[in-house]
Tab-separated table of C-alpha atoms in Angstrom:
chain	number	residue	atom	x	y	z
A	1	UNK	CA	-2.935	-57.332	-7.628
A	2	UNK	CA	-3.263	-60.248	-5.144
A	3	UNK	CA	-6.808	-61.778	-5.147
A	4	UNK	CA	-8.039	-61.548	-1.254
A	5	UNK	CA	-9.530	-65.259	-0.310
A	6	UNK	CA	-8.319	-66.105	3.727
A	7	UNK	CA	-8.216	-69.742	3.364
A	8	UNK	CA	-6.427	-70.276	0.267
A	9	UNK	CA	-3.891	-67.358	1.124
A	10	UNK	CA	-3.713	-69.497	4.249
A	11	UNK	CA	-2.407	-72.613	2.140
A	12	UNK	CA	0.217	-73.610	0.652
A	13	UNK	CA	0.966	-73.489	-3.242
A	14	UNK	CA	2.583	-75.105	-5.892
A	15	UNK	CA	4.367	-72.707	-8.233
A	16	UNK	CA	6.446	-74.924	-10.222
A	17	UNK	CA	7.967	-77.826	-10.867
A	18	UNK	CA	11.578	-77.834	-8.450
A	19	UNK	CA	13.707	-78.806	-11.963
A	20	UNK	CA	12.046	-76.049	-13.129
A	21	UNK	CA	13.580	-73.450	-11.066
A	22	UNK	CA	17.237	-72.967	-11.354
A	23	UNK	CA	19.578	-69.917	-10.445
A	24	UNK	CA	17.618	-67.762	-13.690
A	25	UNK	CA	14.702	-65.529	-12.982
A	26	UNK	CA	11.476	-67.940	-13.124
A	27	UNK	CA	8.286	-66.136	-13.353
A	28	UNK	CA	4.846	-67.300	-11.927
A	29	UNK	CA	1.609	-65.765	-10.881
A	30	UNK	CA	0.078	-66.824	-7.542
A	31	UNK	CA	-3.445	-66.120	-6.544
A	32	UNK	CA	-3.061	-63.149	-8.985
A	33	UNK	CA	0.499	-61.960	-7.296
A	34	UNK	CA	3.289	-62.152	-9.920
A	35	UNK	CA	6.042	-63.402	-8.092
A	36	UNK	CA	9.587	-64.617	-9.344
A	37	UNK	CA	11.460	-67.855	-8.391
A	38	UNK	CA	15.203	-68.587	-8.141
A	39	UNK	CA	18.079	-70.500	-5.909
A	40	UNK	CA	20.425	-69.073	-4.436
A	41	UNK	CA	23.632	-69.067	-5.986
A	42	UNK	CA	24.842	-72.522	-4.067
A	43	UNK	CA	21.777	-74.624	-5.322
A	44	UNK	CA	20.676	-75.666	-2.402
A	45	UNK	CA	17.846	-73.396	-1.351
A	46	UNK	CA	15.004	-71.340	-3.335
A	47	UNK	CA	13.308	-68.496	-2.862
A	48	UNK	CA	10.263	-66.451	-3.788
A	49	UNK	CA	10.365	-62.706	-4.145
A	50	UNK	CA	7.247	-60.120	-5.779
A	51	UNK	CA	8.856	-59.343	-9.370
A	52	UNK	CA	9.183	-55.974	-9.116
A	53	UNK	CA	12.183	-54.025	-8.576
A	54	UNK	CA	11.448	-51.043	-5.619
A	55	UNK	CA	13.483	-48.692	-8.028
A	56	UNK	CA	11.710	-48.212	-11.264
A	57	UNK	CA	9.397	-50.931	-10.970
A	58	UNK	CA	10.430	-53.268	-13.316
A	59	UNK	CA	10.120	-57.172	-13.308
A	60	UNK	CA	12.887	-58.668	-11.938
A	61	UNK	CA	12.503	-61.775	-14.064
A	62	UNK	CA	13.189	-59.845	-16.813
A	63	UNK	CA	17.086	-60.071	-15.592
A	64	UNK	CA	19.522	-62.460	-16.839
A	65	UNK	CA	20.935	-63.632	-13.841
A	66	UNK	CA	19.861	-64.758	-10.479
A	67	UNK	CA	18.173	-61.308	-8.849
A	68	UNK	CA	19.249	-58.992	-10.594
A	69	UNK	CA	16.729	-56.233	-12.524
A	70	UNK	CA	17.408	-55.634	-16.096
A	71	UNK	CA	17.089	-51.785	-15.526
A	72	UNK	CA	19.534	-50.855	-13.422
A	73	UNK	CA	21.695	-53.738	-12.185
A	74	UNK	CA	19.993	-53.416	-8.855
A	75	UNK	CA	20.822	-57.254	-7.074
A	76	UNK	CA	18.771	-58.271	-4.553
A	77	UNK	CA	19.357	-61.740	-1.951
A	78	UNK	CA	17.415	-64.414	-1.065
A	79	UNK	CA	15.391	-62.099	1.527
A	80	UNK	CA	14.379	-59.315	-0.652
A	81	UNK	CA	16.870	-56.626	0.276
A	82	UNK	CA	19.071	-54.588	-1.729
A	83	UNK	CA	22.556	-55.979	-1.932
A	84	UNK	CA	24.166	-54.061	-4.773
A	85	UNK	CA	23.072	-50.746	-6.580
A	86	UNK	CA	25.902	-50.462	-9.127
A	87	UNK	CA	25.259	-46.241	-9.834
A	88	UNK	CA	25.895	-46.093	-6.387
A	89	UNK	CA	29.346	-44.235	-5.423
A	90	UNK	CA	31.802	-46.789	-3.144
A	91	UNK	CA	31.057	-46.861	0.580
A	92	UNK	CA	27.821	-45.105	-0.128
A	93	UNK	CA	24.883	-47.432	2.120
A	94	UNK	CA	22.377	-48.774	0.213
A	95	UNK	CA	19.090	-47.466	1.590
A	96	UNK	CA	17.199	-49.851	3.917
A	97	UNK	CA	13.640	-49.428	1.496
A	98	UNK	CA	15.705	-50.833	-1.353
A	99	UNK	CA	14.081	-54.225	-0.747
A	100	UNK	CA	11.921	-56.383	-2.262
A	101	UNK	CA	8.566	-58.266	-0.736
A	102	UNK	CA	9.736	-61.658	-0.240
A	103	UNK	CA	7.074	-64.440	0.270
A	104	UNK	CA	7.661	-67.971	2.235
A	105	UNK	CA	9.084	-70.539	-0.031
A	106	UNK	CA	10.221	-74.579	0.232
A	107	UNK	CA	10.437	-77.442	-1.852
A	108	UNK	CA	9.646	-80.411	-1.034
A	109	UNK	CA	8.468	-83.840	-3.358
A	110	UNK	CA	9.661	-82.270	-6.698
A	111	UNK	CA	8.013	-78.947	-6.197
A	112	UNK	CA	8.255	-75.570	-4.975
A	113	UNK	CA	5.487	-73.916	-2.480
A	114	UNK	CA	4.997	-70.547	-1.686
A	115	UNK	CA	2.319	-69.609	0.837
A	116	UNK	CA	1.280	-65.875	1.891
A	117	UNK	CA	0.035	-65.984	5.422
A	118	UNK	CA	1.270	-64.671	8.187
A	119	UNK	CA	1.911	-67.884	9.967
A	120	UNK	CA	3.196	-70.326	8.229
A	121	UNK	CA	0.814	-73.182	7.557
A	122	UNK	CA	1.738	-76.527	9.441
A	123	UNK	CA	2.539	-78.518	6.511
A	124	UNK	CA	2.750	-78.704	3.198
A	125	UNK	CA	0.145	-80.751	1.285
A	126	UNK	CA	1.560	-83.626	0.135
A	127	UNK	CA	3.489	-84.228	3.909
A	128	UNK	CA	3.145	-88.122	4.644
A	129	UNK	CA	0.756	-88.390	1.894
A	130	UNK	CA	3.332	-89.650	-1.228
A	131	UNK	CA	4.659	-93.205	-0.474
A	132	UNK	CA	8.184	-93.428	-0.949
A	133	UNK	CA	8.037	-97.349	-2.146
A	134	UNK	CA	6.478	-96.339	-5.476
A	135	UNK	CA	7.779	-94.676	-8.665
A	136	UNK	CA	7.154	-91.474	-8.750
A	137	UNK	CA	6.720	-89.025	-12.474
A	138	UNK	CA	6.465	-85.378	-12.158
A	139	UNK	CA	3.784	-83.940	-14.938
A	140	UNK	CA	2.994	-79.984	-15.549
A	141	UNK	CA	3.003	-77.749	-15.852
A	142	UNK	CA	-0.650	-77.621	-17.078
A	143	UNK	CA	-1.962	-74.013	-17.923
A	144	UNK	CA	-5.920	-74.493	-17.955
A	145	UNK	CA	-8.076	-70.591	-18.814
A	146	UNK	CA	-10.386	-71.963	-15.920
A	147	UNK	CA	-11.445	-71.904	-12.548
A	148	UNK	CA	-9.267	-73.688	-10.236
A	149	UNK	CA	-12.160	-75.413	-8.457
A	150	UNK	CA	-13.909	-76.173	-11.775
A	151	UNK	CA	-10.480	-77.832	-12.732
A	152	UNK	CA	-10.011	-79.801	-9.308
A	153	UNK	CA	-13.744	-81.338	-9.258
A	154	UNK	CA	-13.063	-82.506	-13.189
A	155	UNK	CA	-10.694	-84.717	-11.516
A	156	UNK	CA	-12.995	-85.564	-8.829
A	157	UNK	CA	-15.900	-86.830	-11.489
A	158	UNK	CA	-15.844	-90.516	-12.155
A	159	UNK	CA	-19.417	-90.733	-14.710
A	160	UNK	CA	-17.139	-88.003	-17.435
A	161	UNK	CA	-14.789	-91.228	-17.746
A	162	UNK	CA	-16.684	-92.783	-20.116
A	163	UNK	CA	-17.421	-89.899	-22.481
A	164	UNK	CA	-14.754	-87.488	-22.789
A	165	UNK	CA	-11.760	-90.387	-22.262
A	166	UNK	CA	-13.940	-92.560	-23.817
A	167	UNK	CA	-11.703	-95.842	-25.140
A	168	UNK	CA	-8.866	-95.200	-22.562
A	169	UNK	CA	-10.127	-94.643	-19.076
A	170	UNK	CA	-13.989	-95.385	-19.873
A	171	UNK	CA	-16.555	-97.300	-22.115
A	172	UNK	CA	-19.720	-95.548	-22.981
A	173	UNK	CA	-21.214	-99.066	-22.834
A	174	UNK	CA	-20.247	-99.450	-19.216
A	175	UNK	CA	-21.124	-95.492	-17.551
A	176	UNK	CA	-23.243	-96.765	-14.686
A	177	UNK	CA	-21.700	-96.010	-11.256
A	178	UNK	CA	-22.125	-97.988	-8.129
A	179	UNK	CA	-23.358	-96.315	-5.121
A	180	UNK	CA	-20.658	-95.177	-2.839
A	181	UNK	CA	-20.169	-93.071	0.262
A	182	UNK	CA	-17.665	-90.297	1.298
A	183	UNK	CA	-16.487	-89.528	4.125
A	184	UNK	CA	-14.046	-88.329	6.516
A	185	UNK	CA	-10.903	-89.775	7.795
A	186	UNK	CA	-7.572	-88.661	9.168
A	187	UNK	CA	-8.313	-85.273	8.277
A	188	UNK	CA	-9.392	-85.800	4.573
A	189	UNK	CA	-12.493	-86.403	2.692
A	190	UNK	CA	-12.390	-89.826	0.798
A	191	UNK	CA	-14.864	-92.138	-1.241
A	192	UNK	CA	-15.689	-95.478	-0.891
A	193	UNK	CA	-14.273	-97.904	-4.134
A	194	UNK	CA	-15.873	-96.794	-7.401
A	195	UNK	CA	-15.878	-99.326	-9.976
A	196	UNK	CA	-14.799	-98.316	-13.474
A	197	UNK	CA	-14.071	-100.559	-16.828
A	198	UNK	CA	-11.401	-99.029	-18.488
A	199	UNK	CA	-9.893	-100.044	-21.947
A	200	UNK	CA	-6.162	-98.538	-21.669
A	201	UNK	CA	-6.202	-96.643	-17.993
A	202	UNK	CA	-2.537	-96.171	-18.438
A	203	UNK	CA	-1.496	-95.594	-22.050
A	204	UNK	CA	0.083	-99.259	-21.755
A	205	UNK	CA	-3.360	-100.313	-23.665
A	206	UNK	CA	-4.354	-103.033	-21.355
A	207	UNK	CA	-8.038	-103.128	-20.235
A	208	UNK	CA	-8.838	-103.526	-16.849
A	209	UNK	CA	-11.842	-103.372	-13.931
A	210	UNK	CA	-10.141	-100.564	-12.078
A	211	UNK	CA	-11.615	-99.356	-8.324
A	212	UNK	CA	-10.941	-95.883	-7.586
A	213	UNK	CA	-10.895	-93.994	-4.487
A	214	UNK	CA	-10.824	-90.331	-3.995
A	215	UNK	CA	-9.337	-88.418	-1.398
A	216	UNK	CA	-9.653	-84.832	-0.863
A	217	UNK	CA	-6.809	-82.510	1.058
A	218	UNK	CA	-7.533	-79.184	0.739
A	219	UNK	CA	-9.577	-77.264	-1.648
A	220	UNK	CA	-6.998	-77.349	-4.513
A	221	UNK	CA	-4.803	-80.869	-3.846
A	222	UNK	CA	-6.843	-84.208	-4.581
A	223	UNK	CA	-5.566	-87.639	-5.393
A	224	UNK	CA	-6.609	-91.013	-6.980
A	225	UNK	CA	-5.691	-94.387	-5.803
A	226	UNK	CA	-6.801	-96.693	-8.379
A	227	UNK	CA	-6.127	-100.469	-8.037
A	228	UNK	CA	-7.112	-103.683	-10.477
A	229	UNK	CA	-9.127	-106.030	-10.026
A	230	UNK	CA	-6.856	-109.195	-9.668
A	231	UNK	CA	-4.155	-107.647	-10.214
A	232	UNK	CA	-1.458	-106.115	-7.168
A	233	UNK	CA	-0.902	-103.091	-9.458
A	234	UNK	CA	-1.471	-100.300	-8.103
A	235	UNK	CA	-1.332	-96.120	-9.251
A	236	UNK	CA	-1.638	-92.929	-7.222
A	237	UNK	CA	-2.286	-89.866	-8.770
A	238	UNK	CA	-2.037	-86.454	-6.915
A	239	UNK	CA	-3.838	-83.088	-8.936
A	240	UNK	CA	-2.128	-80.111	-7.507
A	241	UNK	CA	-3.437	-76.937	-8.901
A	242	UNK	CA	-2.432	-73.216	-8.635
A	243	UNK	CA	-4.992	-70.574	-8.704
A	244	UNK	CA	-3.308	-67.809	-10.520
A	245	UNK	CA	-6.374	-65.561	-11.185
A	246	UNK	CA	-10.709	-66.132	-10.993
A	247	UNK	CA	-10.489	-68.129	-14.222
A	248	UNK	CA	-6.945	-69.173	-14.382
A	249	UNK	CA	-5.009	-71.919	-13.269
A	250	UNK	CA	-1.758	-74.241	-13.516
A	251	UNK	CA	-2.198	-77.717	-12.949
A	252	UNK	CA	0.506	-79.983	-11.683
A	253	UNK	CA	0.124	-84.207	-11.585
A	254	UNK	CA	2.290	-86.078	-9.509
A	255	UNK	CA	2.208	-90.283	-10.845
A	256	UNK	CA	2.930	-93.078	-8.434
A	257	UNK	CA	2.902	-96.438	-9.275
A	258	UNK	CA	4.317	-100.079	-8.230
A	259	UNK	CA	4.546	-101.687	-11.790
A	260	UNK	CA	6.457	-101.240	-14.880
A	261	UNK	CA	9.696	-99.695	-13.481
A	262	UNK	CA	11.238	-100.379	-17.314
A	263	UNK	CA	8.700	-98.380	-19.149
A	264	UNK	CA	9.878	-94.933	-20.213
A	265	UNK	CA	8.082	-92.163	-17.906
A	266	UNK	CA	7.515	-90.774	-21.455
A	267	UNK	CA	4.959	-92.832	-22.051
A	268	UNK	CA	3.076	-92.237	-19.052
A	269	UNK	CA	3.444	-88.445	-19.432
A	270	UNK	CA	2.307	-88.399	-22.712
A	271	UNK	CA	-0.401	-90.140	-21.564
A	272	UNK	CA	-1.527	-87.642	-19.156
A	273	UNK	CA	-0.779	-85.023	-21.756
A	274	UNK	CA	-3.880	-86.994	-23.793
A	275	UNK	CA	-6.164	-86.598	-20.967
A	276	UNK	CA	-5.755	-82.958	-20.179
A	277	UNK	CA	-6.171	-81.929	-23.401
A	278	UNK	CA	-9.323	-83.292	-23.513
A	279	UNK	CA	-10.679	-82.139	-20.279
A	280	UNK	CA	-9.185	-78.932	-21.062
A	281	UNK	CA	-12.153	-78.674	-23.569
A	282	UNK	CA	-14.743	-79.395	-21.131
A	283	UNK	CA	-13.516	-77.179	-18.024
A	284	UNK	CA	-12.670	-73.930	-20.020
A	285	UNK	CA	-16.102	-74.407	-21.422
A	286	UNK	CA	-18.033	-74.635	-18.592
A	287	UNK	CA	-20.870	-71.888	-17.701
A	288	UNK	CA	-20.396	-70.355	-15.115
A	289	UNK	CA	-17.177	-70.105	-15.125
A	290	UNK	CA	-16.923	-69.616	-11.171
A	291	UNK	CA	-18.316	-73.445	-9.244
A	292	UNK	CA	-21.716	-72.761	-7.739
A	293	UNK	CA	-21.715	-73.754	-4.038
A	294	UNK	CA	-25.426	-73.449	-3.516
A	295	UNK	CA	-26.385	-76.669	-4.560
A	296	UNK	CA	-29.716	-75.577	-6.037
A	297	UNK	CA	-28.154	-74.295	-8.564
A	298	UNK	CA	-27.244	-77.577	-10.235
A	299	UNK	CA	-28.908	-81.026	-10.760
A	300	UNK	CA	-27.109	-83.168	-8.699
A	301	UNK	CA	-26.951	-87.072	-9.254
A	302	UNK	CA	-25.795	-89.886	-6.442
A	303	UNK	CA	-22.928	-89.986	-8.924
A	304	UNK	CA	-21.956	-87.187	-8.050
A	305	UNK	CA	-21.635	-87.346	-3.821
A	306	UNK	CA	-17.513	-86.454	-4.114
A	307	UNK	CA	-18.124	-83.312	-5.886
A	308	UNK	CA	-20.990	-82.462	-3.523
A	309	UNK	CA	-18.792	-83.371	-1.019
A	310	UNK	CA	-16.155	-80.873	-1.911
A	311	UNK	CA	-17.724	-77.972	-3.200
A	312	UNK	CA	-19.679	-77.977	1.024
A	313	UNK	CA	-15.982	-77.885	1.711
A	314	UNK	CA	-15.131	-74.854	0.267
A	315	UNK	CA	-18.392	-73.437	1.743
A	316	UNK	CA	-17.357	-74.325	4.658
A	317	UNK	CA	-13.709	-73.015	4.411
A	318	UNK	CA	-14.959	-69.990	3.021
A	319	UNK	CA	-13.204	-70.257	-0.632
A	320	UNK	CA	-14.183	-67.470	-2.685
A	321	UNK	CA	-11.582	-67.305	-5.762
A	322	UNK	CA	-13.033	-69.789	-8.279
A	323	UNK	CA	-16.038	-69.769	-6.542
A	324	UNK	CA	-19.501	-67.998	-6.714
């Protein structure tokens, strides 16, 4: 059953990874909607449809080919409707309810979005955010038994560097934070530069004074631009995550970076892989589960202005999956 929340079935959503999805049935769960993915039978386009076949209601991901239901044979196009009922006698019409719901669906910077409002939203979230000059690595998907907000401000929390990625992006030695501001600008929420010593930020083990700045897009895409200290190197990385039910998510990463074009993306992934397994941990942990918005209901430290900073977003938005 879909999970009723107006702004986030306002948004779009990333369902999977685009080399993911292929002409086979790919099954996914959106905002607690199980929907299926597939191209058409060209490659070029994909398309999102509820996995359910009208007839005997069973999942159409459950077929071994492109749209068609494991039941009955029933095939079904890019639209939702009906285009073959094989127990039908010739030249008999196929009834116009033989159709299934079919949801909006693009791809666009190595993933595929599906959004369920009724008008369609006016971009997608990473439009003329993802600079094209850099080297991009696609990471996920991430399946996290937690909150998607609770998962999303994890990413957003520079002081849990030190302690739970302690020796690669933090030193336990070194947790102070500098005071910094956030604020608004060209539509997003960002930080000011937050200072961080980190002994192997990377997984390519070299220790640097990295300066991080958050920016914050919608309530569940974020990113990190993270530069060093005399150094021109620079890394983006864009959190993506898919609320799939109150206290389940999928997390996508999408890496940019202007260095190292000869290391293996490998290395960087299993990097990342090192990282969410160990805030994994802490975010399925958490009590309670849902993020408080009233702020009195946590201690809240100067440290902490970007998650403030968000979770009066979602207030403000009116984001209630994930949220209490």
């Amino acid at each position: 059953m879909r999970l009723e929340d107006p702004a986030l079935t306002a948004c779009w959503h990333p369902a999977a990874l685009a080399r993911d999805v292929t002409d086979r049935p790919y099954p996914v769960t959106v905002l607690g909607e199980k929907l299926v993915l597939f191209r058409s039978g060209s490659g070029s386009g994909v398309h999102a449809l509820k996995d359910l076949c009208i007839h005997r209601g069973v999942p159409l991901s459950l077929g071994k080919v492109e749209r068609v239901c494991a039941y009955h044979g029933w095939r079904y196009d890019g639209a939702g409707a009906c285009v073959c009922i094989p127990s039908l006698p010739p030249r008999r019409p196929i009834p116009a309810k033989a159709r299934a719901e079919a949801f909006r669906c693009r791809e666009e910077h190595g993933f595929v979005w599906v959004c369920f409002g009724e008008s369609e939203p006016e971009a997608l979230p990473l439009q003329g955010k993802v600079d094209p000059g850099l080297i991009p690595v696609w990471m996920g998907p991430y399946p996290v038994r937690a909150a998607a907000p609770r998962v999303v401000e994890n990413f957003l929390d520079v002081s849990h560097l030190m302690f739970v990625h302690e020796g690669l992006l933090g030193d336990s030695r070194h947790a102070e934070i500098n005071d910094y501001g956030v604020r608004r600008r060209e539509g997003a929420l960002c930080t000011d530069e937050i200072i961080v010593y980190q002994p192997d930020p990377d997984g390519r083990g070299i220790g640097v004074e990295s300066r991080y700045v958050y920016e914050i897009f919608s309530p569940t895409c974020v990113k990190l631009v993270k530069r060093s200290s005399g150094s021109d190197e620079e890394f983006h990385l864009f959190l993506i995550v898919l609320p799939e039910a109150e206290t389940a998510c999928t997390a996508f990463m999408l890496q940019l970076r202007n260095y190292s074009p000869d290391v293996p993306e490998q290395v960087f992934i299993d990097f990342q892989n090192t990282l969410l397994a160990q805030d994994k941990v802490i975010v399925e942990a958490q009590k309670p589960e849902l993020l408080p918005l009233d702020l009195q209901a946590e201690l809240h430290l100067r440290s902490d202005r970007v998650a403030i900073a968000y979770r009066r977003m979602l207030k403000e938005l009116g984001v209630t999956i994930g949220t209490e």
